[in-house]
Amino acid sequence: MILHLVAADEWERGAADELYVAPSLATEGFIHCTGDPQTLLAVANALYRDAEGEMVVLEVDETLLASEVRWEAAAPAPPPGVAADVRFPHVYGPIERAAVVRVRPLRRDPTGAFAD
């Protein structure tokens, strides 16, 4: 299972039969994901803490993806709170909504930090 963080309204805009395409697919060639909840929280707090609105976590069964998944190092460096040797699953194509086995909100604590 791999995890992808996305704004709730962005995820909800897509139809059930559409492919999900994150903006990073066009700009970087892949969709960013993480391999575990702790890394997801560290990334969320380092990069998305100031994001407005609700965020949701897509739990994706990578065996159901048609797109290639490569586990790669962060470039140029992982965000704060993530060890240098952590590999990130990058999805090199769209994500089929049928591969998303669960969508759950990522809650915030009273300070605005993400907590799971």
PDB file of C-alpha atoms in Angstrom:
ATOM      1  CA  MET A   1       0.000   0.000   0.000  1.00  0.00           C
ATOM      2  CA  ILE A   2       1.284   3.457  -0.900  1.00  0.00           C
ATOM      3  CA  LEU A   3      -0.100   6.774   0.288  1.00  0.00           C
ATOM      4  CA  HIS A   4      -0.805  10.015  -1.554  1.00  0.00           C
ATOM      5  CA  LEU A   5      -1.805  13.317   0.065  1.00  0.00           C
ATOM      6  CA  VAL A   6      -4.226  15.549  -1.830  1.00  0.00           C
ATOM      7  CA  ALA A   7      -6.610  18.416  -1.120  1.00  0.00           C
ATOM      8  CA  ALA A   8     -10.053  16.964  -0.445  1.00  0.00           C
ATOM      9  CA  ASP A   9     -11.773  19.234  -2.956  1.00  0.00           C
ATOM     10  CA  GLU A  10      -9.289  18.266  -5.689  1.00  0.00           C
ATOM     11  CA  TRP A  11      -9.958  14.569  -5.115  1.00  0.00           C
ATOM     12  CA  GLU A  12     -13.730  15.045  -4.955  1.00  0.00           C
ATOM     13  CA  ARG A  13     -13.824  16.950  -8.280  1.00  0.00           C
ATOM     14  CA  GLY A  14     -12.972  13.808 -10.236  1.00  0.00           C
ATOM     15  CA  ALA A  15     -15.570  11.327 -11.371  1.00  0.00           C
ATOM     16  CA  ALA A  16     -15.406   7.731 -10.161  1.00  0.00           C
ATOM     17  CA  ASP A  17     -14.449   6.480 -13.632  1.00  0.00           C
ATOM     18  CA  GLU A  18     -11.740   9.101 -14.275  1.00  0.00           C
ATOM     19  CA  LEU A  19      -8.027   8.714 -13.779  1.00  0.00           C
ATOM     20  CA  TYR A  20      -6.475  10.816 -11.030  1.00  0.00           C
ATOM     21  CA  VAL A  21      -3.647  13.027 -12.262  1.00  0.00           C
ATOM     22  CA  ALA A  22      -1.741  15.185  -9.770  1.00  0.00           C
ATOM     23  CA  PRO A  23      -0.152  18.403 -11.090  1.00  0.00           C
ATOM     24  CA  SER A  24       3.311  16.934 -10.428  1.00  0.00           C
ATOM     25  CA  LEU A  25       2.775  14.406 -13.218  1.00  0.00           C
ATOM     26  CA  ALA A  26       3.004  17.261 -15.748  1.00  0.00           C
ATOM     27  CA  THR A  27       5.757  19.202 -13.965  1.00  0.00           C
ATOM     28  CA  GLU A  28       7.961  16.377 -12.643  1.00  0.00           C
ATOM     29  CA  GLY A  29       6.865  13.311 -14.585  1.00  0.00           C
ATOM     30  CA  PHE A  30       5.443  11.401 -11.617  1.00  0.00           C
ATOM     31  CA  ILE A  31       2.960  11.538  -8.740  1.00  0.00           C
ATOM     32  CA  HIS A  32       4.533  11.790  -5.281  1.00  0.00           C
ATOM     33  CA  CYS A  33       3.585   9.145  -2.717  1.00  0.00           C
ATOM     34  CA  THR A  34       4.925   7.808   0.556  1.00  0.00           C
ATOM     35  CA  GLY A  35       5.311   4.292   1.840  1.00  0.00           C
ATOM     36  CA  ASP A  36       4.167   4.667   5.429  1.00  0.00           C
ATOM     37  CA  PRO A  37       2.017   6.892   7.659  1.00  0.00           C
ATOM     38  CA  GLN A  38       4.924   8.387   9.624  1.00  0.00           C
ATOM     39  CA  THR A  39       6.663   9.610   6.466  1.00  0.00           C
ATOM     40  CA  LEU A  40       3.348  10.961   5.168  1.00  0.00           C
ATOM     41  CA  LEU A  41       2.871  12.986   8.366  1.00  0.00           C
ATOM     42  CA  ALA A  42       6.412  14.374   8.177  1.00  0.00           C
ATOM     43  CA  VAL A  43       5.901  15.392   4.536  1.00  0.00           C
ATOM     44  CA  ALA A  44       2.469  16.888   5.285  1.00  0.00           C
ATOM     45  CA  ASN A  45       3.814  18.985   8.147  1.00  0.00           C
ATOM     46  CA  ALA A  46       6.929  20.078   6.257  1.00  0.00           C
ATOM     47  CA  LEU A  47       5.248  20.965   2.965  1.00  0.00           C
ATOM     48  CA  TYR A  48       1.490  21.377   3.484  1.00  0.00           C
ATOM     49  CA  ARG A  49       0.964  22.703   7.009  1.00  0.00           C
ATOM     50  CA  ASP A  50      -0.118  26.107   5.671  1.00  0.00           C
ATOM     51  CA  ALA A  51      -2.431  24.623   3.028  1.00  0.00           C
ATOM     52  CA  GLU A  52      -6.006  25.803   3.340  1.00  0.00           C
ATOM     53  CA  GLY A  53      -8.874  23.345   3.520  1.00  0.00           C
ATOM     54  CA  GLU A  54      -9.106  19.653   4.201  1.00  0.00           C
ATOM     55  CA  MET A  55      -6.502  17.178   3.061  1.00  0.00           C
ATOM     56  CA  VAL A  56      -7.173  13.502   2.438  1.00  0.00           C
ATOM     57  CA  VAL A  57      -4.919  10.479   2.223  1.00  0.00           C
ATOM     58  CA  LEU A  58      -5.404   8.112  -0.691  1.00  0.00           C
ATOM     59  CA  GLU A  59      -4.438   4.567   0.198  1.00  0.00           C
ATOM     60  CA  VAL A  60      -3.404   3.083  -3.129  1.00  0.00           C
ATOM     61  CA  ASP A  61      -2.884  -0.613  -3.865  1.00  0.00           C
ATOM     62  CA  GLU A  62       0.124  -0.356  -6.151  1.00  0.00           C
ATOM     63  CA  THR A  63      -0.561  -3.843  -7.566  1.00  0.00           C
ATOM     64  CA  LEU A  64      -3.745  -2.421  -9.148  1.00  0.00           C
ATOM     65  CA  LEU A  65      -1.937   0.399 -10.966  1.00  0.00           C
ATOM     66  CA  ALA A  66      -1.218   0.263 -14.686  1.00  0.00           C
ATOM     67  CA  SER A  67       1.416   2.980 -14.195  1.00  0.00           C
ATOM     68  CA  GLU A  68       4.953   2.119 -13.146  1.00  0.00           C
ATOM     69  CA  VAL A  69       5.910   2.709  -9.507  1.00  0.00           C
ATOM     70  CA  ARG A  70       9.567   3.391  -8.717  1.00  0.00           C
ATOM     71  CA  TRP A  71      10.885   3.638  -5.153  1.00  0.00           C
ATOM     72  CA  GLU A  72      13.368   6.503  -5.288  1.00  0.00           C
ATOM     73  CA  ALA A  73      15.345   8.786  -3.018  1.00  0.00           C
ATOM     74  CA  ALA A  74      14.054  12.307  -2.432  1.00  0.00           C
ATOM     75  CA  ALA A  75      15.753  14.909  -4.590  1.00  0.00           C
ATOM     76  CA  PRO A  76      17.527  17.052  -3.683  1.00  0.00           C
ATOM     77  CA  ALA A  77      16.903  15.973  -0.050  1.00  0.00           C
ATOM     78  CA  PRO A  78      14.038  14.592   2.033  1.00  0.00           C
ATOM     79  CA  PRO A  79      11.896  17.077   3.950  1.00  0.00           C
ATOM     80  CA  PRO A  80      12.584  17.701   7.642  1.00  0.00           C
ATOM     81  CA  GLY A  81      11.605  14.755   9.782  1.00  0.00           C
ATOM     82  CA  VAL A  82      12.374  12.151   7.106  1.00  0.00           C
ATOM     83  CA  ALA A  83      15.590  10.102   7.233  1.00  0.00           C
ATOM     84  CA  ALA A  84      18.004  10.486   4.328  1.00  0.00           C
ATOM     85  CA  ASP A  85      17.760   6.810   3.381  1.00  0.00           C
ATOM     86  CA  VAL A  86      13.952   6.747   2.984  1.00  0.00           C
ATOM     87  CA  ARG A  87      12.756   5.840  -0.500  1.00  0.00           C
ATOM     88  CA  PHE A  88       9.552   7.338  -1.896  1.00  0.00           C
ATOM     89  CA  PRO A  89       7.171   5.561  -4.259  1.00  0.00           C
ATOM     90  CA  HIS A  90       6.781   7.678  -7.399  1.00  0.00           C
ATOM     91  CA  VAL A  91       3.914   6.801  -9.744  1.00  0.00           C
ATOM     92  CA  TYR A  92       4.931   7.437 -13.353  1.00  0.00           C
ATOM     93  CA  GLY A  93       1.457   7.921 -14.754  1.00  0.00           C
ATOM     94  CA  PRO A  94      -2.113   8.438 -13.621  1.00  0.00           C
ATOM     95  CA  ILE A  95      -3.711   6.622 -10.716  1.00  0.00           C
ATOM     96  CA  GLU A  96      -6.804   4.569 -11.465  1.00  0.00           C
ATOM     97  CA  ARG A  97      -9.505   5.331  -8.934  1.00  0.00           C
ATOM     98  CA  ALA A  98     -10.147   1.584  -8.646  1.00  0.00           C
ATOM     99  CA  ALA A  99      -6.618   1.277  -7.191  1.00  0.00           C
ATOM    100  CA  VAL A 100      -7.577   3.673  -4.380  1.00  0.00           C
ATOM    101  CA  VAL A 101      -8.828   1.290  -1.719  1.00  0.00           C
ATOM    102  CA  ARG A 102      -9.467   3.904   0.954  1.00  0.00           C
ATOM    103  CA  VAL A 103      -9.755   7.670   1.249  1.00  0.00           C
ATOM    104  CA  ARG A 104      -9.426   9.124   4.723  1.00  0.00           C
ATOM    105  CA  PRO A 105      -9.154  12.642   6.085  1.00  0.00           C
ATOM    106  CA  LEU A 106      -5.861  13.777   7.547  1.00  0.00           C
ATOM    107  CA  ARG A 107      -6.802  15.620  10.696  1.00  0.00           C
ATOM    108  CA  ARG A 108      -5.031  18.574  12.248  1.00  0.00           C
ATOM    109  CA  ASP A 109      -4.309  19.160  15.907  1.00  0.00           C
ATOM    110  CA  PRO A 110      -5.221  22.481  17.601  1.00  0.00           C
ATOM    111  CA  THR A 111      -1.914  24.043  16.467  1.00  0.00           C
ATOM    112  CA  GLY A 112      -2.639  23.278  12.811  1.00  0.00           C
ATOM    113  CA  ALA A 113      -0.121  20.448  12.570  1.00  0.00           C
ATOM    114  CA  PHE A 114      -1.242  17.256  10.878  1.00  0.00           C
ATOM    115  CA  ALA A 115      -1.792  14.301  13.196  1.00  0.00           C
ATOM    116  CA  ASP A 116      -2.949  10.814  12.399  1.00  0.00           C
TER     117      ASP A 116
END
